[in-house]
Amino acid sequence: MSEKIQFRIRRQDTPYSPAYWQTFQVPFREGLNVVSALMMIRQNPLTTDGMKVDPVAWEFNCMEEVCGACTMLINHRPMPACSTLVDTLQQPITLEPLSKFPVIRDLMVDRSRMFADLKRVRAWIEIDGAWDIHQGAPRISPEHWRDNYLYSRCMSCGSCLEACPQYGQMLPFVGAAALAAVRLMNNHPTGKYHRKQRLHAIMVEGGLSDCGNAQNCVQVCPKEIPLTTAIGELGRETTVQMLKDLFGSAD
Amino acid sequence: MRKPRKVIVVGGGLGGLWAALRVAEAGHQVQIFSLFEVKRSHSVCAQGGINACFDSKGERDTIWQHIVDTLKGGAYLANQPPVKSMCEDAPGLIQTFERMGVTFSRTAEGLLDLRLFGGVKHRRTLFAGASTGQQLLYGVDQEIRRQESLGRLQKFEWWEFLSLGLNQQGVCQGIIAMNLRTMEIKAFPSDAVMLASGGMGQVYGHRSTNSTNSTGAAACRVYQQGAWFANTEFFQFHPTAMLGDDKTRLMSEAARGEGGRIWVPRDAQEQRRPNQIPEQDRFYFLEEWYPSYGNTVPRDLASRAIWEVVNKLGLGVAGEAKVYLDLTHLNPGFIEQRLHAILDIYRKFHGTDPVHEPMEIYPSAHYAMGGLWVDFERDDTTGGIKHGSPRNHATNIPGLYACGECDYGYHGANRLGANSLLSASYSGRVAGESVANYLQGLQQGHPDSDDPIYSSEINHQQELNRQLINNQGEENPYQLHRELGELMSSQVGVVRDNQTLSNAIESLRTLQQRSRNIDLQERNSWSNQGLAYARQLQEMIRLGEVIAVSALHRDECRGAHYKPEFELKLPENASAGDPAYETYRNQWKAQNQNWLKTTIAKQTDWGPQIDYQAVDLSVLAPEEPRDYR
């Protein structure tokens, strides 16, 4: 088959240099995904104008949609490039770096803020130490497990933040990913002990109340994590916490 | 207490993060170096589960049985005390993960659920859906983030390890690393270094289930500085990987553990869709050949069986190198809940639904049983390892430790499914504790970063970069990597012979020459991915040679290393006590006399030099050959 696929790629040489566009062509094959196409381009970086250029830089690792590295804007929508097959896309296929994070080079961005925000909301369980305590695990109902498991698959890809109108480089909102982490940690049997601190961490500027309820996050999450459900639950919890704070409840 | 020391951990997967956590908890300063954000490490790709004996299914499972299964599954090649301790400590490790917030799947009663895995008869595998590795890594990642917020630990993400800083006595005192954005090369002094750089599946290129960063380059770099490799000829081919031009994606062994069946049409000319082929026209070869274990035989046997059905019997589906992995007879709701993550991968990448149509799979390079040689200290009173001994997980370079897939411990000649998440976590924990004790015994700290032991190494590394950047060669590194993958999978693969291996070694040396004649095609010196890639490629080719040379030297069949010329065949229709079987047993024991030993590869100017070392068999004497029929 001699069918060719066209890619329009937004390029940027360094964080401070201007962006520009280049078009590349790769031969189509059955099951071709965006990362494989980028690999072909990298092996022979020739634009459709016949110009030999530097290979396109992008981030990828697992190639099976579980590491979260290769998320980029594909036809203006945040998607994992590895699991996006080209025959599902309109051509020419436009590739751009996520716009809510600083560009490193070409399609690579700096998502370190996502990890900083996980710190900010204290997304961990405070254990005494990583040693054996010779005690069995607490019982958890299968239903409770299923709810939590949905959230534990967040791979910090940044899609939800990209789609969120309230999230941006100049805006303080932590966004859905960190909020969902709060939801997950607060529902753990001992994670509950620090529920209040986590709720307080999202009851400040840039916290939960900055959510504009656009509901874009849940639509773009590649793992179909019920982000808006988490945000809804946290809304109720923070309200209760606020009342407790006001009236000085023991908890 | 002595003053806190500094430890560098290279790699942020399960092994590295566990080690970092234990060192930080011991009060020392930790720096983690990773090629990318640690949360994206290859550990997330492990799907099916992690083994630990909980015996909560009424099957009378025991820790001893876990030990026996692991040792036998590995064809007795693993040193036994570390395996014993790992299996004993496994349940406690699971509970620690649980405390960290890992969402292990539960039974109706709320207990930790268990599933069946390969090479065992009892349900012993804990899991979190079919994304267990992801969940385990995230659990430790969270704890690491907490340590970071407490100021005990620092991450250096987007840095590539290049070499060790070794002092005049050959003691490891830090690393030289390259910033993957600025491409600056810098020294980071430390009192000890933990290498936890993961697997080397990319040596098999696109014919591997490994992530693109699992190149083995870091391990190969310390090998060139004198660290030993052990048992690298033992490379696991996972029987059930999706076919793919860019990558062969893993379809977890859990698919078979939950009832999936492997088959091909009995007739090579079969034209019907799989669902239209009646039972009697299907060849469930694993069930026929291994009635006792069936579809859950150990991976080396399953991969070889598939290889044979396709290449010897000519029964690959549609005449191609693939067989069916069938889940369509199982309850859709049940498998959706238990295996969602892999079903989802298959649907997304292949376009068909495994609930309704059998998957098409073939064996693919998956896991290195071999790796950097590491020591252990046996505790004669328990038969396990001496906990806390600074010898545990120490390489032969003082001050350099290794844990996780990059070391060679625990799995012998073949790893059992769901033992890798266990060994990665357990070895990380043991190695972290070991390093903490090594530091206690150190009399003096590392030198300053401007010491000549670092500056000379920096110069050397800068020179290597300059050569690649200035080279106006004609070779394309990406093309070379593809060639390496084809070469390794076809000539150093599931089935081996000495002539082919010798040819492969020649070809690898030619590839190595060609890899010095590279054109990076890249003028931009910022975030130059091509430069890092080209350097990793040279290491991968070197590793390929270590694997091939080790394989060439071992004239026998053991676990994943299979040379038909030297095969001892189990006598048909005979079991223990039958004369034919006892004759076989004696031949097998004689073979063990010659070959039950650890391969050690040392770097020389002429390539890898191969030596052997005795295996510690103090727990279970090799009396029973593997027989999964």
PDB file of N, CA, C and O in Angstrom, chain A residues 13 29 33 36 42-43 52 54 58 61-65 67 82 104-105 125 129-131 135 138-140 145 149 152 154-156 188, chain B residues 25 39-40 95 98-99 103-106 109-110 131 135 138 143 146 212-213 245-247 249 348-349 476 478-479 521-524 526 529:
ATOM      1  N   ASP A  13      12.641  24.914  19.081  1.00  0.00           N
ATOM      2  CA  ASP A  13      13.982  24.372  19.318  1.00  0.00           C
ATOM      3  C   ASP A  13      14.396  24.386  20.785  1.00  0.00           C
ATOM      4  O   ASP A  13      15.088  23.487  21.244  1.00  0.00           O
ATOM      5  N   ARG A  29       0.567   2.097   7.523  1.00  0.00           N
ATOM      6  CA  ARG A  29       0.487   0.637   7.653  1.00  0.00           C
ATOM      7  C   ARG A  29      -0.617   0.330   8.662  1.00  0.00           C
ATOM      8  O   ARG A  29      -0.986   1.178   9.482  1.00  0.00           O
ATOM      9  N   ASN A  33       0.273   3.811  14.904  1.00  0.00           N
ATOM     10  CA  ASN A  33      -0.097   4.807  15.911  1.00  0.00           C
ATOM     11  C   ASN A  33       0.817   6.019  15.807  1.00  0.00           C
ATOM     12  O   ASN A  33       1.801   6.005  15.057  1.00  0.00           O
ATOM     13  N   SER A  36       4.561   5.541  16.646  1.00  0.00           N
ATOM     14  CA  SER A  36       5.306   4.822  15.592  1.00  0.00           C
ATOM     15  C   SER A  36       5.582   5.746  14.417  1.00  0.00           C
ATOM     16  O   SER A  36       6.653   5.672  13.807  1.00  0.00           O
ATOM     17  N   ARG A  42      11.594  10.414  12.987  1.00  0.00           N
ATOM     18  CA  ARG A  42      12.881  10.603  13.655  1.00  0.00           C
ATOM     19  C   ARG A  42      13.996   9.878  12.904  1.00  0.00           C
ATOM     20  O   ARG A  42      15.120  10.370  12.813  1.00  0.00           O
ATOM     21  N   GLN A  43      13.650   8.730  12.340  1.00  0.00           N
ATOM     22  CA  GLN A  43      14.670   7.962  11.630  1.00  0.00           C
ATOM     23  C   GLN A  43      15.082   8.647  10.320  1.00  0.00           C
ATOM     24  O   GLN A  43      16.218   8.533   9.887  1.00  0.00           O
ATOM     25  N   LYS A  52      15.974  18.530   4.903  1.00  0.00           N
ATOM     26  CA  LYS A  52      16.496  17.685   5.973  1.00  0.00           C
ATOM     27  C   LYS A  52      16.525  18.530   7.243  1.00  0.00           C
ATOM     28  O   LYS A  52      17.181  19.580   7.275  1.00  0.00           O
ATOM     29  N   ASP A  54      16.217  18.699  11.863  1.00  0.00           N
ATOM     30  CA  ASP A  54      16.500  17.954  13.093  1.00  0.00           C
ATOM     31  C   ASP A  54      15.325  17.029  13.401  1.00  0.00           C
ATOM     32  O   ASP A  54      14.175  17.387  13.156  1.00  0.00           O
ATOM     33  N   TRP A  58      10.160  14.250  21.260  1.00  0.00           N
ATOM     34  CA  TRP A  58       8.947  14.050  22.044  1.00  0.00           C
ATOM     35  C   TRP A  58       9.253  13.054  23.143  1.00  0.00           C
ATOM     36  O   TRP A  58      10.306  12.428  23.155  1.00  0.00           O
ATOM     37  N   ASN A  61       7.618   6.347  26.503  1.00  0.00           N
ATOM     38  CA  ASN A  61       8.336   5.267  27.182  1.00  0.00           C
ATOM     39  C   ASN A  61       7.643   3.921  27.030  1.00  0.00           C
ATOM     40  O   ASN A  61       8.117   3.061  26.315  1.00  0.00           O
ATOM     41  N   CYS A  62       6.462   3.750  27.654  1.00  0.00           N
ATOM     42  CA  CYS A  62       5.902   2.395  27.723  1.00  0.00           C
ATOM     43  C   CYS A  62       5.281   1.946  26.416  1.00  0.00           C
ATOM     44  O   CYS A  62       5.241   0.772  26.110  1.00  0.00           O
ATOM     45  N   MET A  63       4.738   2.883  25.639  1.00  0.00           N
ATOM     46  CA  MET A  63       4.072   2.580  24.370  1.00  0.00           C
ATOM     47  C   MET A  63       2.822   1.727  24.549  1.00  0.00           C
ATOM     48  O   MET A  63       2.359   1.108  23.597  1.00  0.00           O
ATOM     49  N   GLU A  64       2.302   1.676  25.769  1.00  0.00           N
ATOM     50  CA  GLU A  64       1.049   0.946  25.932  1.00  0.00           C
ATOM     51  C   GLU A  64       0.088   1.667  26.875  1.00  0.00           C
ATOM     52  O   GLU A  64      -0.669   1.050  27.587  1.00  0.00           O
ATOM     53  N   GLU A  65       0.173   2.955  26.855  1.00  0.00           N
ATOM     54  CA  GLU A  65      -0.755   3.828  27.565  1.00  0.00           C
ATOM     55  C   GLU A  65      -0.853   3.538  29.062  1.00  0.00           C
ATOM     56  O   GLU A  65      -1.936   3.385  29.619  1.00  0.00           O
ATOM     57  N   CYS A  67       2.231   4.756  31.074  1.00  0.00           N
ATOM     58  CA  CYS A  67       3.233   5.600  31.729  1.00  0.00           C
ATOM     59  C   CYS A  67       2.867   7.074  31.674  1.00  0.00           C
ATOM     60  O   CYS A  67       3.341   7.869  32.470  1.00  0.00           O
ATOM     61  N   CYS A  82       0.734   7.089  21.887  1.00  0.00           N
ATOM     62  CA  CYS A  82       1.015   5.674  21.607  1.00  0.00           C
ATOM     63  C   CYS A  82      -0.238   4.899  21.250  1.00  0.00           C
ATOM     64  O   CYS A  82      -0.209   4.018  20.404  1.00  0.00           O
ATOM     65  N   ILE A 104       9.613  22.298  26.444  1.00  0.00           N
ATOM     66  CA  ILE A 104      11.055  22.039  26.556  1.00  0.00           C
ATOM     67  C   ILE A 104      11.661  22.091  25.154  1.00  0.00           C
ATOM     68  O   ILE A 104      12.573  22.839  24.863  1.00  0.00           O
ATOM     69  N   ARG A 105      11.131  21.247  24.301  1.00  0.00           N
ATOM     70  CA  ARG A 105      11.540  21.254  22.902  1.00  0.00           C
ATOM     71  C   ARG A 105      10.464  20.515  22.093  1.00  0.00           C
ATOM     72  O   ARG A 105       9.978  19.464  22.545  1.00  0.00           O
ATOM     73  N   ILE A 125       0.166   8.372  51.960  1.00  0.00           N
ATOM     74  CA  ILE A 125      -0.312   7.848  53.233  1.00  0.00           C
ATOM     75  C   ILE A 125       0.854   7.959  54.211  1.00  0.00           C
ATOM     76  O   ILE A 125       1.976   7.577  53.874  1.00  0.00           O
ATOM     77  N   GLY A 129       6.850   3.596  58.694  1.00  0.00           N
ATOM     78  CA  GLY A 129       8.079   3.203  58.025  1.00  0.00           C
ATOM     79  C   GLY A 129       7.784   2.040  57.113  1.00  0.00           C
ATOM     80  O   GLY A 129       6.792   1.322  57.308  1.00  0.00           O
ATOM     81  N   ALA A 130       8.654   1.841  56.127  1.00  0.00           N
ATOM     82  CA  ALA A 130       8.387   0.825  55.110  1.00  0.00           C
ATOM     83  C   ALA A 130       8.883  -0.534  55.562  1.00  0.00           C
ATOM     84  O   ALA A 130       9.609  -1.220  54.855  1.00  0.00           O
ATOM     85  N   TRP A 131       8.534  -0.909  56.765  1.00  0.00           N
ATOM     86  CA  TRP A 131       8.920  -2.224  57.270  1.00  0.00           C
ATOM     87  C   TRP A 131       7.678  -3.032  57.587  1.00  0.00           C
ATOM     88  O   TRP A 131       6.567  -2.519  57.607  1.00  0.00           O
ATOM     89  N   GLN A 135       1.018  -7.435  60.699  1.00  0.00           N
ATOM     90  CA  GLN A 135      -0.430  -7.348  60.857  1.00  0.00           C
ATOM     91  C   GLN A 135      -1.081  -7.478  59.504  1.00  0.00           C
ATOM     92  O   GLN A 135      -0.557  -6.975  58.516  1.00  0.00           O
ATOM     93  N   PRO A 138      -6.340  -4.410  56.309  1.00  0.00           N
ATOM     94  CA  PRO A 138      -7.740  -4.186  56.674  1.00  0.00           C
ATOM     95  C   PRO A 138      -8.664  -4.728  55.591  1.00  0.00           C
ATOM     96  O   PRO A 138      -8.289  -4.808  54.433  1.00  0.00           O
ATOM     97  N   ARG A 139      -9.860  -5.105  55.988  1.00  0.00           N
ATOM     98  CA  ARG A 139     -10.825  -5.587  54.990  1.00  0.00           C
ATOM     99  C   ARG A 139     -11.417  -4.402  54.245  1.00  0.00           C
ATOM    100  O   ARG A 139     -11.660  -3.347  54.837  1.00  0.00           O
ATOM    101  N   ILE A 140     -11.602  -4.595  52.971  1.00  0.00           N
ATOM    102  CA  ILE A 140     -12.201  -3.548  52.138  1.00  0.00           C
ATOM    103  C   ILE A 140     -13.226  -4.237  51.247  1.00  0.00           C
ATOM    104  O   ILE A 140     -12.930  -5.276  50.650  1.00  0.00           O
ATOM    105  N   TRP A 145     -13.354  -1.090  46.966  1.00  0.00           N
ATOM    106  CA  TRP A 145     -12.128  -1.281  46.188  1.00  0.00           C
ATOM    107  C   TRP A 145     -12.311  -0.747  44.774  1.00  0.00           C
ATOM    108  O   TRP A 145     -11.467  -0.008  44.269  1.00  0.00           O
ATOM    109  N   TYR A 149      -9.990   1.964  43.028  1.00  0.00           N
ATOM    110  CA  TYR A 149      -9.126   1.515  41.933  1.00  0.00           C
ATOM    111  C   TYR A 149      -9.254   2.432  40.726  1.00  0.00           C
ATOM    112  O   TYR A 149      -8.267   2.728  40.041  1.00  0.00           O
ATOM    113  N   SER A 152      -6.906   5.170  41.252  1.00  0.00           N
ATOM    114  CA  SER A 152      -5.483   4.844  41.430  1.00  0.00           C
ATOM    115  C   SER A 152      -4.776   4.642  40.092  1.00  0.00           C
ATOM    116  O   SER A 152      -3.574   4.438  40.055  1.00  0.00           O
ATOM    117  N   CYS A 154      -4.517   6.906  37.752  1.00  0.00           N
ATOM    118  CA  CYS A 154      -4.099   8.191  37.165  1.00  0.00           C
ATOM    119  C   CYS A 154      -2.596   8.171  36.904  1.00  0.00           C
ATOM    120  O   CYS A 154      -1.799   7.972  37.808  1.00  0.00           O
ATOM    121  N   MET A 155      -2.196   8.386  35.635  1.00  0.00           N
ATOM    122  CA  MET A 155      -0.778   8.279  35.271  1.00  0.00           C
ATOM    123  C   MET A 155      -0.129   9.643  35.069  1.00  0.00           C
ATOM    124  O   MET A 155       0.910   9.744  34.440  1.00  0.00           O
ATOM    125  N   SER A 156      -0.747  10.692  35.629  1.00  0.00           N
ATOM    126  CA  SER A 156      -0.174  12.046  35.552  1.00  0.00           C
ATOM    127  C   SER A 156       0.191  12.434  34.120  1.00  0.00           C
ATOM    128  O   SER A 156       1.261  12.973  33.864  1.00  0.00           O
ATOM    129  N   HIS A 188      -8.674   5.947  51.871  1.00  0.00           N
ATOM    130  CA  HIS A 188      -7.865   4.817  52.331  1.00  0.00           C
ATOM    131  C   HIS A 188      -8.070   4.670  53.844  1.00  0.00           C
ATOM    132  O   HIS A 188      -8.208   5.676  54.541  1.00  0.00           O
TER     133      HIS A 188
ATOM    134  N   GLU B  25      14.928   6.497  55.155  1.00  0.00           N
ATOM    135  CA  GLU B  25      14.387   6.197  56.490  1.00  0.00           C
ATOM    136  C   GLU B  25      15.492   5.952  57.502  1.00  0.00           C
ATOM    137  O   GLU B  25      15.306   6.166  58.696  1.00  0.00           O
ATOM    138  N   LYS B  39       7.744   8.412  38.047  1.00  0.00           N
ATOM    139  CA  LYS B  39       6.418   7.787  38.024  1.00  0.00           C
ATOM    140  C   LYS B  39       6.151   7.085  36.685  1.00  0.00           C
ATOM    141  O   LYS B  39       5.206   6.321  36.567  1.00  0.00           O
ATOM    142  N   ARG B  40       6.979   7.374  35.685  1.00  0.00           N
ATOM    143  CA  ARG B  40       6.767   6.771  34.365  1.00  0.00           C
ATOM    144  C   ARG B  40       7.689   5.575  34.112  1.00  0.00           C
ATOM    145  O   ARG B  40       7.864   5.128  32.990  1.00  0.00           O
ATOM    146  N   GLN B  95       1.791  -6.369  52.792  1.00  0.00           N
ATOM    147  CA  GLN B  95       1.063  -5.560  53.769  1.00  0.00           C
ATOM    148  C   GLN B  95       1.643  -4.161  53.870  1.00  0.00           C
ATOM    149  O   GLN B  95       0.920  -3.197  54.133  1.00  0.00           O
ATOM    150  N   GLU B  98       0.198  -2.356  51.033  1.00  0.00           N
ATOM    151  CA  GLU B  98      -1.198  -2.072  51.385  1.00  0.00           C
ATOM    152  C   GLU B  98      -1.277  -0.811  52.267  1.00  0.00           C
ATOM    153  O   GLU B  98      -2.096   0.078  52.034  1.00  0.00           O
ATOM    154  N   ARG B  99      -0.369  -0.708  53.216  1.00  0.00           N
ATOM    155  CA  ARG B  99      -0.362   0.468  54.094  1.00  0.00           C
ATOM    156  C   ARG B  99      -0.031   1.734  53.307  1.00  0.00           C
ATOM    157  O   ARG B  99      -0.456   2.832  53.655  1.00  0.00           O
ATOM    158  N   THR B 103      -4.052  -0.289  45.938  1.00  0.00           N
ATOM    159  CA  THR B 103      -5.416  -0.810  45.870  1.00  0.00           C
ATOM    160  C   THR B 103      -5.436  -2.257  45.376  1.00  0.00           C
ATOM    161  O   THR B 103      -5.781  -2.531  44.234  1.00  0.00           O
ATOM    162  N   PHE B 104      -5.056  -3.178  46.259  1.00  0.00           N
ATOM    163  CA  PHE B 104      -5.117  -4.600  45.900  1.00  0.00           C
ATOM    164  C   PHE B 104      -6.577  -5.037  45.767  1.00  0.00           C
ATOM    165  O   PHE B 104      -7.416  -4.661  46.590  1.00  0.00           O
ATOM    166  N   SER B 105      -6.834  -5.855  44.761  1.00  0.00           N
ATOM    167  CA  SER B 105      -8.190  -6.362  44.547  1.00  0.00           C
ATOM    168  C   SER B 105      -8.635  -7.191  45.743  1.00  0.00           C
ATOM    169  O   SER B 105      -7.831  -7.875  46.373  1.00  0.00           O
ATOM    170  N   ARG B 106      -9.921  -7.132  46.026  1.00  0.00           N
ATOM    171  CA  ARG B 106     -10.490  -7.794  47.198  1.00  0.00           C
ATOM    172  C   ARG B 106     -11.487  -8.880  46.820  1.00  0.00           C
ATOM    173  O   ARG B 106     -12.120  -8.836  45.765  1.00  0.00           O
ATOM    174  N   GLU B 109     -15.458 -11.113  50.604  1.00  0.00           N
ATOM    175  CA  GLU B 109     -15.360 -10.988  52.059  1.00  0.00           C
ATOM    176  C   GLU B 109     -14.453  -9.826  52.470  1.00  0.00           C
ATOM    177  O   GLU B 109     -14.239  -9.585  53.655  1.00  0.00           O
ATOM    178  N   GLY B 110     -13.864  -9.167  51.494  1.00  0.00           N
ATOM    179  CA  GLY B 110     -13.010  -8.028  51.800  1.00  0.00           C
ATOM    180  C   GLY B 110     -11.551  -8.378  51.994  1.00  0.00           C
ATOM    181  O   GLY B 110     -10.742  -7.544  52.400  1.00  0.00           O
ATOM    182  N   SER B 131      -3.288  -4.023  36.526  1.00  0.00           N
ATOM    183  CA  SER B 131      -2.289  -2.942  36.456  1.00  0.00           C
ATOM    184  C   SER B 131      -1.483  -2.931  37.744  1.00  0.00           C
ATOM    185  O   SER B 131      -1.182  -1.879  38.309  1.00  0.00           O
ATOM    186  N   GLN B 135       0.205   0.165  40.176  1.00  0.00           N
ATOM    187  CA  GLN B 135      -0.279   0.473  41.521  1.00  0.00           C
ATOM    188  C   GLN B 135       0.840   0.379  42.552  1.00  0.00           C
ATOM    189  O   GLN B 135       0.943   1.221  43.449  1.00  0.00           O
ATOM    190  N   TYR B 138       3.207   3.370  42.156  1.00  0.00           N
ATOM    191  CA  TYR B 138       2.598   4.608  42.658  1.00  0.00           C
ATOM    192  C   TYR B 138       2.609   4.642  44.194  1.00  0.00           C
ATOM    193  O   TYR B 138       2.798   5.694  44.803  1.00  0.00           O
ATOM    194  N   GLU B 143       5.313   7.597  48.758  1.00  0.00           N
ATOM    195  CA  GLU B 143       6.153   7.674  49.963  1.00  0.00           C
ATOM    196  C   GLU B 143       7.436   8.450  49.674  1.00  0.00           C
ATOM    197  O   GLU B 143       7.943   9.168  50.540  1.00  0.00           O
ATOM    198  N   ARG B 146       6.746  12.003  49.805  1.00  0.00           N
ATOM    199  CA  ARG B 146       6.662  12.453  51.189  1.00  0.00           C
ATOM    200  C   ARG B 146       8.074  12.695  51.750  1.00  0.00           C
ATOM    201  O   ARG B 146       8.329  13.720  52.404  1.00  0.00           O
ATOM    202  N   THR B 212      10.746   1.861  26.055  1.00  0.00           N
ATOM    203  CA  THR B 212      11.856   2.276  25.196  1.00  0.00           C
ATOM    204  C   THR B 212      13.086   2.692  26.002  1.00  0.00           C
ATOM    205  O   THR B 212      14.184   2.725  25.472  1.00  0.00           O
ATOM    206  N   ASN B 213      12.903   3.001  27.280  1.00  0.00           N
ATOM    207  CA  ASN B 213      14.055   3.383  28.088  1.00  0.00           C
ATOM    208  C   ASN B 213      14.741   2.206  28.772  1.00  0.00           C
ATOM    209  O   ASN B 213      15.753   2.394  29.458  1.00  0.00           O
ATOM    210  N   ASP B 245       4.667  -3.725  15.045  1.00  0.00           N
ATOM    211  CA  ASP B 245       5.872  -3.289  14.341  1.00  0.00           C
ATOM    212  C   ASP B 245       6.737  -2.400  15.213  1.00  0.00           C
ATOM    213  O   ASP B 245       7.938  -2.282  15.006  1.00  0.00           O
ATOM    214  N   ASP B 246       6.107  -1.706  16.161  1.00  0.00           N
ATOM    215  CA  ASP B 246       6.852  -0.760  16.986  1.00  0.00           C
ATOM    216  C   ASP B 246       7.192  -1.359  18.333  1.00  0.00           C
ATOM    217  O   ASP B 246       8.187  -1.031  18.943  1.00  0.00           O
ATOM    218  N   LYS B 247       6.357  -2.275  18.781  1.00  0.00           N
ATOM    219  CA  LYS B 247       6.558  -2.895  20.084  1.00  0.00           C
ATOM    220  C   LYS B 247       5.635  -4.091  20.181  1.00  0.00           C
ATOM    221  O   LYS B 247       4.555  -4.080  19.607  1.00  0.00           O
ATOM    222  N   ARG B 249       3.356  -5.763  22.665  1.00  0.00           N
ATOM    223  CA  ARG B 249       2.779  -5.400  23.966  1.00  0.00           C
ATOM    224  C   ARG B 249       2.365  -6.636  24.758  1.00  0.00           C
ATOM    225  O   ARG B 249       1.753  -7.549  24.224  1.00  0.00           O
ATOM    226  N   LYS B 348      -7.517  -1.221  22.089  1.00  0.00           N
ATOM    227  CA  LYS B 348      -7.020   0.041  21.542  1.00  0.00           C
ATOM    228  C   LYS B 348      -5.998  -0.183  20.432  1.00  0.00           C
ATOM    229  O   LYS B 348      -5.988   0.523  19.438  1.00  0.00           O
ATOM    230  N   PHE B 349      -5.117  -1.156  20.626  1.00  0.00           N
ATOM    231  CA  PHE B 349      -4.028  -1.306  19.662  1.00  0.00           C
ATOM    232  C   PHE B 349      -4.349  -2.282  18.543  1.00  0.00           C
ATOM    233  O   PHE B 349      -3.783  -2.204  17.473  1.00  0.00           O
ATOM    234  N   ASN B 476      22.650   5.272  10.505  1.00  0.00           N
ATOM    235  CA  ASN B 476      21.498   5.844  11.187  1.00  0.00           C
ATOM    236  C   ASN B 476      21.249   5.047  12.474  1.00  0.00           C
ATOM    237  O   ASN B 476      21.016   3.844  12.425  1.00  0.00           O
ATOM    238  N   TYR B 478      18.859   4.747  14.539  1.00  0.00           N
ATOM    239  CA  TYR B 478      17.552   4.089  14.686  1.00  0.00           C
ATOM    240  C   TYR B 478      17.484   2.830  13.825  1.00  0.00           C
ATOM    241  O   TYR B 478      16.921   1.809  14.227  1.00  0.00           O
ATOM    242  N   GLN B 479      18.068   2.930  12.648  1.00  0.00           N
ATOM    243  CA  GLN B 479      18.145   1.778  11.761  1.00  0.00           C
ATOM    244  C   GLN B 479      19.008   0.675  12.399  1.00  0.00           C
ATOM    245  O   GLN B 479      18.635  -0.500  12.396  1.00  0.00           O
ATOM    246  N   GLN B 521      22.387  13.413  12.750  1.00  0.00           N
ATOM    247  CA  GLN B 521      21.397  14.197  11.999  1.00  0.00           C
ATOM    248  C   GLN B 521      20.823  15.339  12.824  1.00  0.00           C
ATOM    249  O   GLN B 521      19.724  15.785  12.574  1.00  0.00           O
ATOM    250  N   GLU B 522      21.523  15.749  13.858  1.00  0.00           N
ATOM    251  CA  GLU B 522      20.900  16.701  14.776  1.00  0.00           C
ATOM    252  C   GLU B 522      21.866  17.837  15.093  1.00  0.00           C
ATOM    253  O   GLU B 522      22.937  17.600  15.642  1.00  0.00           O
ATOM    254  N   ARG B 523      21.466  19.062  14.766  1.00  0.00           N
ATOM    255  CA  ARG B 523      22.339  20.202  15.022  1.00  0.00           C
ATOM    256  C   ARG B 523      22.007  20.880  16.341  1.00  0.00           C
ATOM    257  O   ARG B 523      22.813  21.558  16.944  1.00  0.00           O
ATOM    258  N   ASN B 524      20.750  20.710  16.764  1.00  0.00           N
ATOM    259  CA  ASN B 524      20.310  21.359  17.993  1.00  0.00           C
ATOM    260  C   ASN B 524      20.986  20.697  19.197  1.00  0.00           C
ATOM    261  O   ASN B 524      20.860  19.503  19.410  1.00  0.00           O
ATOM    262  N   TRP B 526      20.342  21.366  22.304  1.00  0.00           N
ATOM    263  CA  TRP B 526      19.443  21.394  23.474  1.00  0.00           C
ATOM    264  C   TRP B 526      18.519  20.172  23.410  1.00  0.00           C
ATOM    265  O   TRP B 526      17.924  19.891  22.379  1.00  0.00           O
ATOM    266  N   GLN B 529      18.045  14.345  21.878  1.00  0.00           N
ATOM    267  CA  GLN B 529      17.679  12.952  22.162  1.00  0.00           C
ATOM    268  C   GLN B 529      18.525  11.973  21.356  1.00  0.00           C
ATOM    269  O   GLN B 529      18.792  10.868  21.800  1.00  0.00           O
TER     270      GLN B 529
END
